[in-house]
PDB file of C-alpha atoms in Angstrom:
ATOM      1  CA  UNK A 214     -77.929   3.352 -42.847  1.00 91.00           C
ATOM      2  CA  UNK A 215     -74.271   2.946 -41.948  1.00 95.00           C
ATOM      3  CA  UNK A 216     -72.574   0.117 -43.680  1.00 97.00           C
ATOM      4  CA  UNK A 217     -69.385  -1.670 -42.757  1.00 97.00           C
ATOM      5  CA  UNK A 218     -67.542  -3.736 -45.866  1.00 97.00           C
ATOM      6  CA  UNK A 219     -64.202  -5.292 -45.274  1.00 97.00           C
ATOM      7  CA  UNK A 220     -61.896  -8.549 -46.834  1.00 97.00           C
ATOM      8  CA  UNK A 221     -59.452 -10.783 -46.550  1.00 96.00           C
ATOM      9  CA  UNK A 222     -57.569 -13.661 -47.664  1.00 96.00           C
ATOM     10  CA  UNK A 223     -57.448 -16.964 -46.375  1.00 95.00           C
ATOM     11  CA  UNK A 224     -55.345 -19.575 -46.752  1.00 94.00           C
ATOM     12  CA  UNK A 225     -57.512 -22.168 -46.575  1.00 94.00           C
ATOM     13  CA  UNK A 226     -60.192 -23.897 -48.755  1.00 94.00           C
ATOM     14  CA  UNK A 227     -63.791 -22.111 -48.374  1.00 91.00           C
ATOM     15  CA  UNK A 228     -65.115 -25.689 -47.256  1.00 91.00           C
ATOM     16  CA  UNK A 229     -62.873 -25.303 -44.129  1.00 92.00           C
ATOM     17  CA  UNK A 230     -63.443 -21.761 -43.690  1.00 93.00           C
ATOM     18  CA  UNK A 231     -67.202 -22.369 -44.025  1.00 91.00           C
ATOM     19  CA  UNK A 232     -67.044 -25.194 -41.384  1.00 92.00           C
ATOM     20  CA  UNK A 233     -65.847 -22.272 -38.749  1.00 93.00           C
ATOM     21  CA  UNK A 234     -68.036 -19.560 -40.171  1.00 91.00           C
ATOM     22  CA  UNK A 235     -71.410 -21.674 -40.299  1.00 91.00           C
ATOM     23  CA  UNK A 236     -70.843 -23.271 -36.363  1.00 94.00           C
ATOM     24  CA  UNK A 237     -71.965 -20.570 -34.334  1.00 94.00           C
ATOM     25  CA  UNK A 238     -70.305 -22.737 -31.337  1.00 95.00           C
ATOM     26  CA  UNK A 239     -67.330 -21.573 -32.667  1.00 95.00           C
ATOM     27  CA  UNK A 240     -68.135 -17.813 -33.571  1.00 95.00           C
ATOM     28  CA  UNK A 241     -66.208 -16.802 -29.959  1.00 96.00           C
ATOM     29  CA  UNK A 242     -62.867 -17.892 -31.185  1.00 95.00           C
ATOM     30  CA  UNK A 243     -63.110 -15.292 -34.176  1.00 95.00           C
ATOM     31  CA  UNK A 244     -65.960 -12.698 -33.922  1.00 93.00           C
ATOM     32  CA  UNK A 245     -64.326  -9.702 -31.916  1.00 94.00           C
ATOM     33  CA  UNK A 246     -67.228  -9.189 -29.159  1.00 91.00           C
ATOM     34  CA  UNK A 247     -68.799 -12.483 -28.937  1.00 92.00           C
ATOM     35  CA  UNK A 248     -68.016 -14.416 -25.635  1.00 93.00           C
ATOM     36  CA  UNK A 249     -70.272 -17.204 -25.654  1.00 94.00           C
ATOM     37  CA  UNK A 250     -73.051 -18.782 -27.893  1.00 95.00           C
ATOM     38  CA  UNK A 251     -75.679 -20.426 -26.042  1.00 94.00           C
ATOM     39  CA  UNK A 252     -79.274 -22.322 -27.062  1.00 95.00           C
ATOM     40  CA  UNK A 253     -78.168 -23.216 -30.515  1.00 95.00           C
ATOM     41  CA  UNK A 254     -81.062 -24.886 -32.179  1.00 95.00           C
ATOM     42  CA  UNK A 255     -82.530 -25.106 -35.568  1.00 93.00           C
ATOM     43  CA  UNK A 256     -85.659 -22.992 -36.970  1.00 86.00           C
ATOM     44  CA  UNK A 257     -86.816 -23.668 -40.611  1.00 86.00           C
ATOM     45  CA  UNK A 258     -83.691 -23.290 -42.809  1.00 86.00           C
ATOM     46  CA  UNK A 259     -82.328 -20.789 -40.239  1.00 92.00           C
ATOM     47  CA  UNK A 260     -80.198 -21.453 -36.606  1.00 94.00           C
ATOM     48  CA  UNK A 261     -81.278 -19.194 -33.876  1.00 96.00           C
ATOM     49  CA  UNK A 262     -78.780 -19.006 -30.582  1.00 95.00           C
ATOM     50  CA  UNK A 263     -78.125 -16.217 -28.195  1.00 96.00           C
ATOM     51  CA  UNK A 264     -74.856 -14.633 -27.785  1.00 94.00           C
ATOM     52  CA  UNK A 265     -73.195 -13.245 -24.522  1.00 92.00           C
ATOM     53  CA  UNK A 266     -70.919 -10.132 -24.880  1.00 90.00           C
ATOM     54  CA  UNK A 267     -69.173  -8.060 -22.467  1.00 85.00           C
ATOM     55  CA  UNK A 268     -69.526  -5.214 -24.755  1.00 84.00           C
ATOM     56  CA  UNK A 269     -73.502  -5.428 -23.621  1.00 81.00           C
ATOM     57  CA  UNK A 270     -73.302  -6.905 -20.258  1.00 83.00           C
ATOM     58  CA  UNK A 271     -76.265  -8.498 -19.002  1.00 83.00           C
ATOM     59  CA  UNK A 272     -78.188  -8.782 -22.103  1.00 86.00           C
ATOM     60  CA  UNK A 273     -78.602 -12.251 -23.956  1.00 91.00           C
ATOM     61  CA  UNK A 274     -78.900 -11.167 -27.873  1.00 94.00           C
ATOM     62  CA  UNK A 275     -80.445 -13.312 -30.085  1.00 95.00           C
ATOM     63  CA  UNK A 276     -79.223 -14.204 -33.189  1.00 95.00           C
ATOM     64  CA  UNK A 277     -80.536 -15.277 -36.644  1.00 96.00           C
ATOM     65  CA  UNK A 278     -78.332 -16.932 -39.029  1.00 95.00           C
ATOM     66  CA  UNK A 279     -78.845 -18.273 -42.561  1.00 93.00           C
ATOM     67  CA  UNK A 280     -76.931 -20.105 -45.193  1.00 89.00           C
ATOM     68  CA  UNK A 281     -75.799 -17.173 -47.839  1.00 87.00           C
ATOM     69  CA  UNK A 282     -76.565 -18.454 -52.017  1.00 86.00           C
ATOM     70  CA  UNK A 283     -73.586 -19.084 -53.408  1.00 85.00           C
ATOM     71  CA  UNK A 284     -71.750 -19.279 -50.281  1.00 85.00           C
ATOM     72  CA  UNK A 285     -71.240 -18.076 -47.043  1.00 88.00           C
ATOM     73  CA  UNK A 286     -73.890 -16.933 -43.885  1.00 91.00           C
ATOM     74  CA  UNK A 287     -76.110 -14.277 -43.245  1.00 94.00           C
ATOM     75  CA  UNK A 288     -76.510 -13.229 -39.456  1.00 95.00           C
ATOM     76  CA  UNK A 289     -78.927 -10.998 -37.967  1.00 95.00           C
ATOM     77  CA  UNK A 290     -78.634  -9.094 -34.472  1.00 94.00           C
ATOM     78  CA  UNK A 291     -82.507  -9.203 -33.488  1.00 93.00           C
ATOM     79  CA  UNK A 292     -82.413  -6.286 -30.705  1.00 92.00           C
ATOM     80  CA  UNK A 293     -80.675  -3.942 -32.936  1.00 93.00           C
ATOM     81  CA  UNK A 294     -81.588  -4.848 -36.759  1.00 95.00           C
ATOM     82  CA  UNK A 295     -77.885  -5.283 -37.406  1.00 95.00           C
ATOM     83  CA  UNK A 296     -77.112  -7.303 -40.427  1.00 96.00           C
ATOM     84  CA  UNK A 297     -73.976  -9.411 -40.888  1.00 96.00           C
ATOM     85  CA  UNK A 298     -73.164 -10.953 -44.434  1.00 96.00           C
ATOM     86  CA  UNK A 299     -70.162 -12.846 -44.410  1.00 95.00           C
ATOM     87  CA  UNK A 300     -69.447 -13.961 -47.898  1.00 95.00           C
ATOM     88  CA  UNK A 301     -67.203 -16.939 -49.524  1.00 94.00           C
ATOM     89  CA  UNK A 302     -65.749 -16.788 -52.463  1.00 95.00           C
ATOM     90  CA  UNK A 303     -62.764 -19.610 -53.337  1.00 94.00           C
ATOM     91  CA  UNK A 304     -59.203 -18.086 -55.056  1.00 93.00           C
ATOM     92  CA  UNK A 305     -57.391 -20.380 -56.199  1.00 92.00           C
ATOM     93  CA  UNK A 306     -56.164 -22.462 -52.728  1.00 92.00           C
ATOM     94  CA  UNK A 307     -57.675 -19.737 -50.711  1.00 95.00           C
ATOM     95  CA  UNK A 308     -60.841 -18.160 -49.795  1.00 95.00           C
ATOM     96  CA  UNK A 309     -61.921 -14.569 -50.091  1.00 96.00           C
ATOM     97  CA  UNK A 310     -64.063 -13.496 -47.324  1.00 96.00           C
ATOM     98  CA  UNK A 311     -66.241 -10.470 -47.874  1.00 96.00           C
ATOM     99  CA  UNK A 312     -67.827  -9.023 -44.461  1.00 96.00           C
ATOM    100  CA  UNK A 313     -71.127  -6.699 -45.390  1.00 97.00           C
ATOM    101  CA  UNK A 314     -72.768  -4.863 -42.523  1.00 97.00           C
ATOM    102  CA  UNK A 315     -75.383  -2.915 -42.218  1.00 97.00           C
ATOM    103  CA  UNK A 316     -76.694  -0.960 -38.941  1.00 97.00           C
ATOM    104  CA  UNK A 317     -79.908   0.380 -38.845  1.00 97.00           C
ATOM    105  CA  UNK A 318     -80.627   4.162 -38.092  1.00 96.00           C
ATOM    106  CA  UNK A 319     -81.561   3.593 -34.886  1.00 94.00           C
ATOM    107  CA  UNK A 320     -78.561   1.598 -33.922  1.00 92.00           C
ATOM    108  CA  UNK A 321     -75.998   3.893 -35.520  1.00 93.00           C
ATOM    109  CA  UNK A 322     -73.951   4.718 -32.195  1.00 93.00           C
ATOM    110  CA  UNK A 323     -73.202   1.345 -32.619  1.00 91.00           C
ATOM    111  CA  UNK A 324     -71.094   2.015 -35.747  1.00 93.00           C
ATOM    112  CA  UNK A 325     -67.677   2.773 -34.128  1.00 94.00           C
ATOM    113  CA  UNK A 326     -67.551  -0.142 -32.514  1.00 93.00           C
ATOM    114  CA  UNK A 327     -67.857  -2.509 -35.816  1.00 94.00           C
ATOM    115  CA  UNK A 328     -65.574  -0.573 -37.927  1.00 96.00           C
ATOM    116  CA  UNK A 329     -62.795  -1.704 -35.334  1.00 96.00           C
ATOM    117  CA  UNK A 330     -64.426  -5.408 -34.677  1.00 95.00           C
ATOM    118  CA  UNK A 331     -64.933  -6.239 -38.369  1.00 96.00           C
ATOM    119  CA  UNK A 332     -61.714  -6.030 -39.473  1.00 97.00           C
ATOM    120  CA  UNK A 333     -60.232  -7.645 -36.454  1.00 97.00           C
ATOM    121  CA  UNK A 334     -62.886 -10.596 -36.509  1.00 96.00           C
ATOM    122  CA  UNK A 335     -61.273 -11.095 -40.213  1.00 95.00           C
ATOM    123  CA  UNK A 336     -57.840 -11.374 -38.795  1.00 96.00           C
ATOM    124  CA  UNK A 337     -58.387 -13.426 -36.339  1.00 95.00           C
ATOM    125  CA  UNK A 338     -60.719 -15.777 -38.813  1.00 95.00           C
ATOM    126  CA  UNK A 339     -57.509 -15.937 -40.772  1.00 95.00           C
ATOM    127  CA  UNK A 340     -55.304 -16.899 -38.239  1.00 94.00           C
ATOM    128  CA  UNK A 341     -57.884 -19.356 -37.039  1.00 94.00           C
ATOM    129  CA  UNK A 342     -58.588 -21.206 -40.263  1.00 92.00           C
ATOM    130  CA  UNK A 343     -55.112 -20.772 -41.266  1.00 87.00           C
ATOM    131  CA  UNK A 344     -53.965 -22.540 -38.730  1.00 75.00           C
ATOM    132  CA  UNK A 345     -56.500 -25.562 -39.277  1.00 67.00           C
ATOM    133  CA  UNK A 346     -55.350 -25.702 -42.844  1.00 58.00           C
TER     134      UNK A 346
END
């Protein structure tokens, strides 16, 4: 299983950066690929929404995403099995964010992609939350 890990730091408390990371509403001004969230609602102690990408046109993908213990969210692709773990960690002023992924076997040719949209998704969450600081 091909896995993904990247990090950065933000200037900005992990409350604020949580805010951004937790509202999926707001996952298309940071997350490289998504273009809109749609059908947000709330299942158990999860959110389920679909999200629009140009990078699959035509296909709605449905998303699971969780609180993460100790701080941050969990996010899970359904179609493809891909699994997102974006983790918070305070320092000092700023935040650490750690970005886990793991792709599934059978979504593999998909790898490429993320190690290019991870990274970037970080940058621009830092900009982002910088910028709201």
């Amino acid at each position: 299983m091909p896995v993904i890990e990247a990090e950065a730091l933000v200037a900005a408390p992990a409350e604020e950066v949580f805010k951004v990371l937790h509202d999926p509403t707001r996952h298309p001004e940071w997350w490289v690929g998504v273009d809109a969230v749609e059908r947000v609602r709330r299942q158990d102690d999860a959110l389920r929404f679909s999200v629009d990408s140009s990078d699959y046109p035509g296909t709605r993908l449905e998303q699971r995403q969780e609180p993460l213990a100790g701080g941050g969210i969990v996010m899970t692709c359904l179609q493809y099995g891909i699994r997102f773990r974006w983790r918070l960690t305070p320092d000092g002023d700023a935040t650490r964010v750690h970005a886990h992924v793991e792709i599934p076997d059978h979504s593999r040719e998909l790898t490429d992609g993320y190690r290019v949209k991870i990274p970037a998704s970080l940058e621009r969450l830092t900009t982002l939350c910088t910028r709201s600081a």
